[in-house]
Coordinates of N, CA and C in Angstrom, one line a residue:
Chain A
X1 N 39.0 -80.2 122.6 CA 38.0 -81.3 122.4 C 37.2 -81.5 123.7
X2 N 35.8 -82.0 123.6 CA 35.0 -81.6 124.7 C 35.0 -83.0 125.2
X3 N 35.6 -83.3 126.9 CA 35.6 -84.7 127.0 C 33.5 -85.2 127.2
X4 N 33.6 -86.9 127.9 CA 32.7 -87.3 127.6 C 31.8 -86.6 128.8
X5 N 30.4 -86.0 128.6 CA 29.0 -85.6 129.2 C 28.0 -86.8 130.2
X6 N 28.1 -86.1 131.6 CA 27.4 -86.7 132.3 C 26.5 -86.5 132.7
X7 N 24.8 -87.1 133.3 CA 24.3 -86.2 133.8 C 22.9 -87.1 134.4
X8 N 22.7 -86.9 135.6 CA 23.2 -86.1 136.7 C 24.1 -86.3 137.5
X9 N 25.0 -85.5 138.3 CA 26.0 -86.3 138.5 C 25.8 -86.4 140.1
X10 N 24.8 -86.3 141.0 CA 24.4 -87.4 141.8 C 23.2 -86.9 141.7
X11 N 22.8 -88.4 142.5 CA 21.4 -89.2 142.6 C 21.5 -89.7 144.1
X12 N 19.9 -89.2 145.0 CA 20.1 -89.9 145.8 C 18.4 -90.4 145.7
X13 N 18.3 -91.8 145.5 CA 16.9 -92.5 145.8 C 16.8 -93.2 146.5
X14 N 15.1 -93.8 147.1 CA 14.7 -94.7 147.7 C 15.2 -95.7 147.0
X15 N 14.7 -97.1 147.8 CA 15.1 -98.5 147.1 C 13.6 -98.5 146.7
X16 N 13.6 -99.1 145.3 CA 12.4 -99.4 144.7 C 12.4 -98.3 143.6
X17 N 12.7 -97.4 143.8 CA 12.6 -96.7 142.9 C 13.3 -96.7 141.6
X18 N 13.2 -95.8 140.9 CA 13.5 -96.0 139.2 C 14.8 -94.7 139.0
X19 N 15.8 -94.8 138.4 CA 16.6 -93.8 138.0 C 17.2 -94.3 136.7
X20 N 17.3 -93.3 135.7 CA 18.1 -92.9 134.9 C 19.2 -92.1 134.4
X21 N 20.6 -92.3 133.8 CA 21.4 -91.6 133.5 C 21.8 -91.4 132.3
X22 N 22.2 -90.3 131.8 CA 22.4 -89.6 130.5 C 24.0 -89.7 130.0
X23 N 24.4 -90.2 128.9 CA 25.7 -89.7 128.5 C 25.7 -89.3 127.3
X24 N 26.7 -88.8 126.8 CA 27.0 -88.0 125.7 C 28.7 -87.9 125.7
X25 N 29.1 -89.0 124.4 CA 30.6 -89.4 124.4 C 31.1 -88.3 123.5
X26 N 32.5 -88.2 123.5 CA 33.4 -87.4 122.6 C 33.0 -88.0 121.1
X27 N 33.0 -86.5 120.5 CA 32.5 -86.7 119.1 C 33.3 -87.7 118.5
X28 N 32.3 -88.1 117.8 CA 33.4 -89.2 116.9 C 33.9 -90.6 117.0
X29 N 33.2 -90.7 118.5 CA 33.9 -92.1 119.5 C 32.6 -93.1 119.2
X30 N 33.0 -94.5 118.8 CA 32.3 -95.4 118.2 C 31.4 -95.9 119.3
X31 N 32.4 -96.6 120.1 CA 32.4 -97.4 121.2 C 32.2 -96.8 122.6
X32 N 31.2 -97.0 123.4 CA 30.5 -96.2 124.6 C 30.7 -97.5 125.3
X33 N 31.2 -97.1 126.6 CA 30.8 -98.3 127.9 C 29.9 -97.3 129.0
X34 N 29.2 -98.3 129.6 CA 29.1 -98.2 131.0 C 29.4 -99.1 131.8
X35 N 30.4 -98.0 133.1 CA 30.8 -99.0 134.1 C 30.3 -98.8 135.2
X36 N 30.4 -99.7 136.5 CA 30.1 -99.4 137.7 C 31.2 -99.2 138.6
X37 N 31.4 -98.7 139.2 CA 32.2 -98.4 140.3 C 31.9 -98.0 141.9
X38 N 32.0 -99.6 142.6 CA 31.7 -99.9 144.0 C 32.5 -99.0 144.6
X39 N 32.6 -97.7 145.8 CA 33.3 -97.5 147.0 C 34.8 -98.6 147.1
X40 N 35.8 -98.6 146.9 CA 36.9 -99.0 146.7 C 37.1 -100.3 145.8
X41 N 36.8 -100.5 144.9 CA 36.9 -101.1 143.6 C 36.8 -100.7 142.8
X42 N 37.5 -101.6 141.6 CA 37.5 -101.0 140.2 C 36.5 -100.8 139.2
X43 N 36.1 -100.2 138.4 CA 35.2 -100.3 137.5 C 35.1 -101.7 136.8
X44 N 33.8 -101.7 136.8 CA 33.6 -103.2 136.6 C 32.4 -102.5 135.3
X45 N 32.6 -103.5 133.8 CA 31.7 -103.2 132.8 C 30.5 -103.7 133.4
X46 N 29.9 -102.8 132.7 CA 28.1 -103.4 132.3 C 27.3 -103.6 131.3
X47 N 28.2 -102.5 130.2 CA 27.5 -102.9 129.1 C 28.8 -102.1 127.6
X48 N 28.9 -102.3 126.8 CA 29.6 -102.2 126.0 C 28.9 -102.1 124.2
X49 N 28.9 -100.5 124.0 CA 28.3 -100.2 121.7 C 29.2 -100.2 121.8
X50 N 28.7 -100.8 120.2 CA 30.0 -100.4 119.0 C 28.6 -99.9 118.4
X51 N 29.1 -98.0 118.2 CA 27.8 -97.4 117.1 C 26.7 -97.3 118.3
X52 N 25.1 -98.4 117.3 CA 24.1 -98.7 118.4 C 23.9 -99.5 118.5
X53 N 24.9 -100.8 118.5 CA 24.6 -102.3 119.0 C 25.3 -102.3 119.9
X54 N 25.2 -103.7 120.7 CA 25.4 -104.5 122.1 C 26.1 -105.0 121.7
X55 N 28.2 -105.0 122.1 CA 29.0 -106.1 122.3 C 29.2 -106.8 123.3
X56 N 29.2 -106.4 124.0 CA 29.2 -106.9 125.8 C 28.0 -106.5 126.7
X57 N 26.9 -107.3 127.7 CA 26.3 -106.7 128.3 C 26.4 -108.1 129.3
X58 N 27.3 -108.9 129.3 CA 27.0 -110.1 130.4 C 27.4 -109.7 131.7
X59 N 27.5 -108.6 131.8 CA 27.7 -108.6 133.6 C 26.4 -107.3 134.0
X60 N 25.7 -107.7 132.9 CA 24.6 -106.4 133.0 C 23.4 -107.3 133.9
X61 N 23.1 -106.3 135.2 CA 22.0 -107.1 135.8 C 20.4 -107.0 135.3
X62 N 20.1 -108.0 133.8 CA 19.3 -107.8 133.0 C 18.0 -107.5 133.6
X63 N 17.4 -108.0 135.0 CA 16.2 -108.0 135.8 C 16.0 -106.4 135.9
X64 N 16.9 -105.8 136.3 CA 16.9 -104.3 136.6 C 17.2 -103.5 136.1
X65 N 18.4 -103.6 134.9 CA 19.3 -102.9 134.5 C 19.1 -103.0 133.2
X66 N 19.1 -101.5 132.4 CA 18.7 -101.4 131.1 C 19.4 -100.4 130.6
X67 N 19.7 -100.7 129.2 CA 20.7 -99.6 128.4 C 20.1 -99.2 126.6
X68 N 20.1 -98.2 126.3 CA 20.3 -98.0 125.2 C 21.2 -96.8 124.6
X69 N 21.5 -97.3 123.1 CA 22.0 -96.2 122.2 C 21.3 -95.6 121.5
X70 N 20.6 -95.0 121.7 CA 20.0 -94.4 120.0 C 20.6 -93.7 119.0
X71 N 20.9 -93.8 117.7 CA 21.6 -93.1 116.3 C 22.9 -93.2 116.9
X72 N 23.5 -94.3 117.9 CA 25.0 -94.3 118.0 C 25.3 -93.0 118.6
X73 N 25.0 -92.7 119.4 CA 25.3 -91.3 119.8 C 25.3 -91.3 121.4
X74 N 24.3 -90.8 121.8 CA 23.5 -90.7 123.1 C 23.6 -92.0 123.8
X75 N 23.5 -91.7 124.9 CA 22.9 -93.2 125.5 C 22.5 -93.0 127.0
X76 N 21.5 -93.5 127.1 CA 20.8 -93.8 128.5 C 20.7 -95.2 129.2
X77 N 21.6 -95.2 130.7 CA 21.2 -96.5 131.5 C 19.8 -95.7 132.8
X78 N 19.7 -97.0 133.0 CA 18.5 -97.1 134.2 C 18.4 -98.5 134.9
X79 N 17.9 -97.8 135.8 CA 17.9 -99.2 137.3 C 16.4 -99.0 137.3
X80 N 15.8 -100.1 137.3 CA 14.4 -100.3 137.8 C 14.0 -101.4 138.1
X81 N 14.2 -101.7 139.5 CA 13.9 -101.1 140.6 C 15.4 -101.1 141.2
X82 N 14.9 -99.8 141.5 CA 16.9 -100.3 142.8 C 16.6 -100.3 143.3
X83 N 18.1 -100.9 144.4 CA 18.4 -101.9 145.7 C 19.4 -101.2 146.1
X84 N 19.7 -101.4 147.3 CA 20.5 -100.8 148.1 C 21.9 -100.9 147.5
X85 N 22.0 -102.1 146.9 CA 23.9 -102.5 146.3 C 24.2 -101.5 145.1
X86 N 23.1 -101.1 144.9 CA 23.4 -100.3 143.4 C 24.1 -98.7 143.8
X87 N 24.4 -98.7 145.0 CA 25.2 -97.7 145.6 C 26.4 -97.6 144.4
X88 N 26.6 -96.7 144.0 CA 27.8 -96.6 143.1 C 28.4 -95.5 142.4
X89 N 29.4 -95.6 142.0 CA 29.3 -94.1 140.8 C 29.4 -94.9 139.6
X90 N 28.7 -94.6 138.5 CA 28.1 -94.6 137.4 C 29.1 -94.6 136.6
X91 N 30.2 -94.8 135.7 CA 30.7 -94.3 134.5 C 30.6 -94.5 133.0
X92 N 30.0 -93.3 132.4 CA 30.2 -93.3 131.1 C 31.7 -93.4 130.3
X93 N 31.9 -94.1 129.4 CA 33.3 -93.5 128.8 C 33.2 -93.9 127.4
X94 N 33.8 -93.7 126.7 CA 34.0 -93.7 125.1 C 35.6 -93.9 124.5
X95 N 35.4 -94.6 123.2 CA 36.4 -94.4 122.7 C 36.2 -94.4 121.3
X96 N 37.2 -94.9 120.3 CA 37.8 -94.6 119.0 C 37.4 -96.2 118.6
X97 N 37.0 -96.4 117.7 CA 37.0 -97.7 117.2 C 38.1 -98.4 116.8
X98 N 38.2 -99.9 117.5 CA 39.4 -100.4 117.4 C 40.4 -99.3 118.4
X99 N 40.3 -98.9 119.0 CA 41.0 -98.0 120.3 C 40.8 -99.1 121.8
X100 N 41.8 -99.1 122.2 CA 41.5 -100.3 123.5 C 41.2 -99.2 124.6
X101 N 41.6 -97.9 124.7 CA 41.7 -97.6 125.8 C 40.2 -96.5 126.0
X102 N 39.9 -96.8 127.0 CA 38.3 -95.3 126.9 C 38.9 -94.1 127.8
X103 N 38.3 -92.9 127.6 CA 38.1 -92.6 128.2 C 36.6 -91.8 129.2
X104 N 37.2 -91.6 130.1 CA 35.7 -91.4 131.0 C 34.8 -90.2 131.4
X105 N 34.2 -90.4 131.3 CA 33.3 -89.0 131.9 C 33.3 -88.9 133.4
X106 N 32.5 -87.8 134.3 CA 32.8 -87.2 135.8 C 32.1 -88.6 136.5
X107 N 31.3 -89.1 136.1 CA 30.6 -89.6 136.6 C 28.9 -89.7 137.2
X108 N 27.9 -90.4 137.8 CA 27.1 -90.2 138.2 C 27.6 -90.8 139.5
X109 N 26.9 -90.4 140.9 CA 27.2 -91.3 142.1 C 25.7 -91.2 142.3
X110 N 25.7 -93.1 142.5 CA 23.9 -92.8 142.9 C 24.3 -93.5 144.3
X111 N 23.0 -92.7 145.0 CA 22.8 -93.1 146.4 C 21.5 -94.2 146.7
X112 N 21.7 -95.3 146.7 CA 19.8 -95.8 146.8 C 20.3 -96.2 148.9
X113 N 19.1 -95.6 149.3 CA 18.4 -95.3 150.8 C 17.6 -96.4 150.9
Chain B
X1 N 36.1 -115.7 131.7 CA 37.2 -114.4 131.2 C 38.4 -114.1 132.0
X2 N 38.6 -112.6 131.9 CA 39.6 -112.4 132.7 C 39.7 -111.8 133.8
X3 N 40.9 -112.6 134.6 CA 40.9 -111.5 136.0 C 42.6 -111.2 136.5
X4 N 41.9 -109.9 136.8 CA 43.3 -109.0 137.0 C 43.3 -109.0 138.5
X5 N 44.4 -109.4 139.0 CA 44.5 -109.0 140.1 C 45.6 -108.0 140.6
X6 N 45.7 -107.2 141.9 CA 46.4 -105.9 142.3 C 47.0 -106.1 143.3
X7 N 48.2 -105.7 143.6 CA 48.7 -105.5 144.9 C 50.1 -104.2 145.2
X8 N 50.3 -103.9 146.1 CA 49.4 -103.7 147.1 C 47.9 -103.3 147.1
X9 N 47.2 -103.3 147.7 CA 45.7 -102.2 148.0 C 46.4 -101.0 148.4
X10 N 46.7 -100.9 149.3 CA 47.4 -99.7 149.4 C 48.8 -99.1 150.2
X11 N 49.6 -98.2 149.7 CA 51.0 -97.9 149.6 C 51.2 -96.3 150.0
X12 N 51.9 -96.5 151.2 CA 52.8 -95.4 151.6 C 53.8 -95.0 151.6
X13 N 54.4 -93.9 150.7 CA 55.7 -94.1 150.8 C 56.3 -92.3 151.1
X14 N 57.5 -92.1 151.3 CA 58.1 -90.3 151.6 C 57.9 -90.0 149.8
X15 N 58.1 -89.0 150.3 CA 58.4 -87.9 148.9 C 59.6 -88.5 148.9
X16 N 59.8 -88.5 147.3 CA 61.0 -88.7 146.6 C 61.8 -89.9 146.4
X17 N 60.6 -91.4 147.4 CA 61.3 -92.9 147.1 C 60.5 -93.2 146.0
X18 N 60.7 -94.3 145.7 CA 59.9 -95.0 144.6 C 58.7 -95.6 144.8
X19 N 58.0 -95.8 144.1 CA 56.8 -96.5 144.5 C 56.5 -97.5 143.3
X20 N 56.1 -99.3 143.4 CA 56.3 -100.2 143.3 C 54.5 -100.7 142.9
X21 N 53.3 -100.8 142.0 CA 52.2 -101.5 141.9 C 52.3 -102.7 140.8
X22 N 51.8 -104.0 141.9 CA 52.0 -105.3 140.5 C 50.6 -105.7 140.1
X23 N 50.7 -106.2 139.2 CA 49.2 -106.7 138.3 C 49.5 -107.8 137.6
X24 N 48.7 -108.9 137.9 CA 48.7 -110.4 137.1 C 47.3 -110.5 136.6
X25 N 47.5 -111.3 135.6 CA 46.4 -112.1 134.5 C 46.2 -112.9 134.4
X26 N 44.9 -113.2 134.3 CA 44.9 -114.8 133.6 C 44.7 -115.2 132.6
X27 N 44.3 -114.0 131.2 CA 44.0 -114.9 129.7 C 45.3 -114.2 129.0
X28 N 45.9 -115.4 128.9 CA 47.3 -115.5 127.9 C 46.7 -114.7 126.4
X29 N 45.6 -114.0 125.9 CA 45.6 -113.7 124.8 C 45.6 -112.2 125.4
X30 N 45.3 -111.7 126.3 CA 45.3 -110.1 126.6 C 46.7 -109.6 126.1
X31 N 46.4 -108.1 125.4 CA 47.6 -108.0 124.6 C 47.8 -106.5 124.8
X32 N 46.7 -106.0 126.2 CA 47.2 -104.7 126.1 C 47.0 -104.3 127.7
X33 N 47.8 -103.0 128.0 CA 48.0 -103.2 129.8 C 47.9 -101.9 129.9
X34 N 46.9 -101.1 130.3 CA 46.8 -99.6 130.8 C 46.6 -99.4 131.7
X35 N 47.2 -98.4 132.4 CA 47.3 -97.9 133.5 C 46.6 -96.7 133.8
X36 N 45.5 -96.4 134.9 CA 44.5 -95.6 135.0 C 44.9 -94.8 136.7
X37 N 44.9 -93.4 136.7 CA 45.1 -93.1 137.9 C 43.6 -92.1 138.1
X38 N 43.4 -92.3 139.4 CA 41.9 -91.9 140.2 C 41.9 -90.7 141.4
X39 N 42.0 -89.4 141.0 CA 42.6 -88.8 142.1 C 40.5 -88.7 142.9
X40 N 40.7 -88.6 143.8 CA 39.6 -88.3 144.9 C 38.4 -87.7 144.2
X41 N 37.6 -88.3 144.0 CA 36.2 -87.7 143.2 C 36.6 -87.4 142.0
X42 N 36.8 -87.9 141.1 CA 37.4 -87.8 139.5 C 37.5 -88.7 138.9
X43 N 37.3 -88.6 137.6 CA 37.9 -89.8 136.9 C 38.7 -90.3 136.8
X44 N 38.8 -91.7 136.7 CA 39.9 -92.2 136.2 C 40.8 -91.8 135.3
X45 N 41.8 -91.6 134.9 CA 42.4 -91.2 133.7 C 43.8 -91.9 133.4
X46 N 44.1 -92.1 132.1 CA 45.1 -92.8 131.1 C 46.1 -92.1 131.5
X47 N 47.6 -93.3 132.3 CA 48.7 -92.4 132.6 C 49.8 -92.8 131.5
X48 N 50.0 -94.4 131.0 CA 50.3 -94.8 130.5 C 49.9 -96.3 130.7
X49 N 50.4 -96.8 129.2 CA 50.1 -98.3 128.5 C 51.2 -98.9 128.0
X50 N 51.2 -100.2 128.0 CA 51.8 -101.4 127.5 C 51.3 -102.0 126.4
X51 N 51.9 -102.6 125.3 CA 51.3 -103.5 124.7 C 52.0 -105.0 124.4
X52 N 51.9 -105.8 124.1 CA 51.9 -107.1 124.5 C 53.5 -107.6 123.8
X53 N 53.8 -106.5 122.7 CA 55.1 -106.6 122.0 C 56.2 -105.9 122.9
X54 N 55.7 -105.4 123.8 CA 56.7 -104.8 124.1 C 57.4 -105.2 125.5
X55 N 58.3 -105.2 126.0 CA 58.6 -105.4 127.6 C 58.8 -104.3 128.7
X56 N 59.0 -102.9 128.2 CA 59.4 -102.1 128.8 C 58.9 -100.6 128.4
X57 N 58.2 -100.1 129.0 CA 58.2 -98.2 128.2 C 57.7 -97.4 129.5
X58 N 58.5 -95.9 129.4 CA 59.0 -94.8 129.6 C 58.6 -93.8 129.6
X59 N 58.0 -93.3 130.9 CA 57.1 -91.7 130.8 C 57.6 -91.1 132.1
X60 N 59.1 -90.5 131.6 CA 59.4 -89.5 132.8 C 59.3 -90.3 133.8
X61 N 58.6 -89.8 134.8 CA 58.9 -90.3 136.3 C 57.9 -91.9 136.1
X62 N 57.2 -92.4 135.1 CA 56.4 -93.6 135.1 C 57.0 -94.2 133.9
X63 N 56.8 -95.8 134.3 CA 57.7 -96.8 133.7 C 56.8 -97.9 134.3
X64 N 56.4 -98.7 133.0 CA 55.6 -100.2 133.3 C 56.5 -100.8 132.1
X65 N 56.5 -102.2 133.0 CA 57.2 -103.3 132.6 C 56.0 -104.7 132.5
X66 N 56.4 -105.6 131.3 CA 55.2 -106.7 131.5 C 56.1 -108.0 131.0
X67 N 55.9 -109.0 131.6 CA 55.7 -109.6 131.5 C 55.2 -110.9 131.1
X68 N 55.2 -111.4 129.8 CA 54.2 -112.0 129.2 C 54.1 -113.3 129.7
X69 N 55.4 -113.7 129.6 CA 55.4 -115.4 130.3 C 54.9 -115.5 131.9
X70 N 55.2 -114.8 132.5 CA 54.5 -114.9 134.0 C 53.2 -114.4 134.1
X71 N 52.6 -113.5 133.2 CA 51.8 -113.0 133.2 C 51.2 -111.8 133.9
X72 N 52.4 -111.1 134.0 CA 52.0 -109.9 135.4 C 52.8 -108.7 135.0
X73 N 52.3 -107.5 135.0 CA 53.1 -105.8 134.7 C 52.7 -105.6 135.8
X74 N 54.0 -104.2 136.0 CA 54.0 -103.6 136.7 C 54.4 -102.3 136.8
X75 N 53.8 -101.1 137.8 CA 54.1 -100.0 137.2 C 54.8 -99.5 138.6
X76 N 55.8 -98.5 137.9 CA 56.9 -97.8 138.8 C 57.1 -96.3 138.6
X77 N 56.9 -95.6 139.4 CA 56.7 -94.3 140.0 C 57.7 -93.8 140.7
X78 N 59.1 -92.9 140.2 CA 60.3 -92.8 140.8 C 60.0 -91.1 141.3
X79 N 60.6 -90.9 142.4 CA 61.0 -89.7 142.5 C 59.5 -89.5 142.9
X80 N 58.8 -90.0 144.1 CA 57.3 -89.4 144.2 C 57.2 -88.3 144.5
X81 N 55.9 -87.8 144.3 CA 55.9 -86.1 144.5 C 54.1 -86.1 145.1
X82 N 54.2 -85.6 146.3 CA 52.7 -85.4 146.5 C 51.5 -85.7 145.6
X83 N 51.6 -85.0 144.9 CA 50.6 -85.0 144.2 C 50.6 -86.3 143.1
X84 N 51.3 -87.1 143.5 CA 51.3 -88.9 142.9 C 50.0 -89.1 144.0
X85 N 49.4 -88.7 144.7 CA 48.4 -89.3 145.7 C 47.2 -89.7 144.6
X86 N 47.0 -91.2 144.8 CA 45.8 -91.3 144.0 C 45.8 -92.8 144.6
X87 N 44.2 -93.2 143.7 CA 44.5 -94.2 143.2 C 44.6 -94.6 141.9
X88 N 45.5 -96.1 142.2 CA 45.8 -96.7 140.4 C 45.1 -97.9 140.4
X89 N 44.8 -98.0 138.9 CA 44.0 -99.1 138.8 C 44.9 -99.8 137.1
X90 N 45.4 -101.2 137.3 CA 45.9 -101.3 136.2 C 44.6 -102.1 135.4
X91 N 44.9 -102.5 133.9 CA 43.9 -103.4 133.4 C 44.6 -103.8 132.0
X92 N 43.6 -104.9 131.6 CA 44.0 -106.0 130.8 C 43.2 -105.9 129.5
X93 N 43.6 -105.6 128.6 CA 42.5 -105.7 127.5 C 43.0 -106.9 126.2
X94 N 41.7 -107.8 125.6 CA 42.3 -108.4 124.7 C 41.6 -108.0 123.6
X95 N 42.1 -108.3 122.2 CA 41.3 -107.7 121.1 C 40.2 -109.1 120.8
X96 N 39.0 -108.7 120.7 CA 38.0 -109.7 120.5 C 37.0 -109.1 119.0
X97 N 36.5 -109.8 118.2 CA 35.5 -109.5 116.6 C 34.8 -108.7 117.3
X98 N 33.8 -108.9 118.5 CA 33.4 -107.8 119.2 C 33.9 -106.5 119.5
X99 N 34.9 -106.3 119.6 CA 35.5 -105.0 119.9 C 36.2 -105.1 121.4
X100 N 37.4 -104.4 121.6 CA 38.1 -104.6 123.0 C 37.3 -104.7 124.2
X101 N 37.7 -105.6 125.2 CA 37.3 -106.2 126.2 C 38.0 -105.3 127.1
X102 N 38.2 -104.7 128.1 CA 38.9 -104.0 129.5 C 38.5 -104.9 131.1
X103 N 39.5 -105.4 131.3 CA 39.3 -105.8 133.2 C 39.9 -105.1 133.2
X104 N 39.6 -103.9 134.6 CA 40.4 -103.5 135.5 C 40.6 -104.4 136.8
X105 N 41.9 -103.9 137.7 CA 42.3 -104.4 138.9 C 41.6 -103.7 140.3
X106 N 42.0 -104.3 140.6 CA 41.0 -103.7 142.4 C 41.4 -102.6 143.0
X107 N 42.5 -102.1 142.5 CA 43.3 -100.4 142.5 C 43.9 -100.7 144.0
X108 N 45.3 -100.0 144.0 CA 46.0 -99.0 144.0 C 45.9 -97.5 145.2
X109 N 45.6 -97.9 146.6 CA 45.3 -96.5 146.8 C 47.3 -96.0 147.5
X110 N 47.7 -94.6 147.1 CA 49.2 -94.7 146.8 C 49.1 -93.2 147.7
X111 N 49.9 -93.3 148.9 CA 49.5 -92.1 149.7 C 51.7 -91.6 149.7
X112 N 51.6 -90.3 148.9 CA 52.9 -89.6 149.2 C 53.0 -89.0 150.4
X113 N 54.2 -89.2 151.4 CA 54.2 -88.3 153.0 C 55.2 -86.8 151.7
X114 N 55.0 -86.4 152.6 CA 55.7 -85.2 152.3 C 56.7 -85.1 153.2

């Protein structure tokens, strides 16, 4: 079974600038998160499909931070404009509907300069 | 919502003692407790889980225990072996109409001497 697809898996940009990232969950998996993960901290959500709707996005920083699913499948986040805090590694992960546990993809690490 | 909290941050121990990570909660309805280990540039990954019926379960050398009335699991690592070098991150999930919620804890960095 092919785990979940990342890409790219680093980024390094200016501040101000615009970046997007790609995932691609294990076949079959309903439910896609994106998390963040600060340099010694845990993954903290950002946004949470079931399919191609929104169950969770309240810790999503709405001014900058944008997500979609399209056909429940695919999904792309982006920062526009980033800031230096958005230092982070990126994680995609997926699961099983009604499955509590996800799991993750390699990650993206973005660098904003 | 909820918050998980971790301790130690971080744990050194020889090859071959035990090694000891605690995790507390704070919403009485979380009903599920997974345990995620983070070896150096890698994913996280599912070592083992608890669920809210249970008090006790068993994976070879890993064993988490919970807690429900105090509100805190913890996971135990016997017989360490080098390559236990990670970090752990525990977390709390509760079932919600929306679909499962996940906090993780502030992890776990767990260094085996050899």
């Amino acid at each position: 079974e092919a785990g979940v697809a990342q890409s790219p898996r680093y980024k390094i940009i200016e501040k101000r600038q615009s970046v997007a990232f790609w995932c691609n969950p294990i076949s079959g998996h309903a439910t896609l998160y994106w998390y963040q993960q600060i340099l010694g901290q845990g993954p903290k959500l950002l946004i949470q499909f079931q399919n191609n709707g929104v169950v969770d996005d309240s810790q999503l920083p709405k001014d900058r931070f944008s997500a979609e699913r399209l056909k429940g499948v695919d999904s792309t986040l982006k920062i526009q404009p980033a800031k230096l805090e958005d230092s982070a590694v990126y994680l995609c992960a997926s699961s099983l509907d009604r499955v509590p546990y996800p799991y993750f993809g390699p990650g993206t690490r973005l660098t904003v300069l | 919502g909820e918050n998980v909290e971790q301790h130690p941050s971080t744990l050194s121990v020889q090859e071959g003692d035990s090694a000891v990570i605690k995790c507390t909660y704070s919403d009485s309805a979380s009903n599920y407790f997974p345990w995620y280990k983070q070896e150096l540039g890698k994913r996280p990954q599912l070592i083992i889980d608890i669920r809210s019926n249970v008090g006790e379960k068993k994976d070879q050398r890993i064993a988490v225990t919970l807690n429900k009335t105090a509100k805190h699991f913890s996971l135990h690592i016997t017989e360490t072996q080098p390559e236990d070098s990670a970090v752990y991150f525990c977390a709390a999930s509760r079932r919600r109409s929306s679909g499962d919620k996940l906090t993780f804890g502030t992890g776990t960095r767990l260094a085996v001497r050899p």
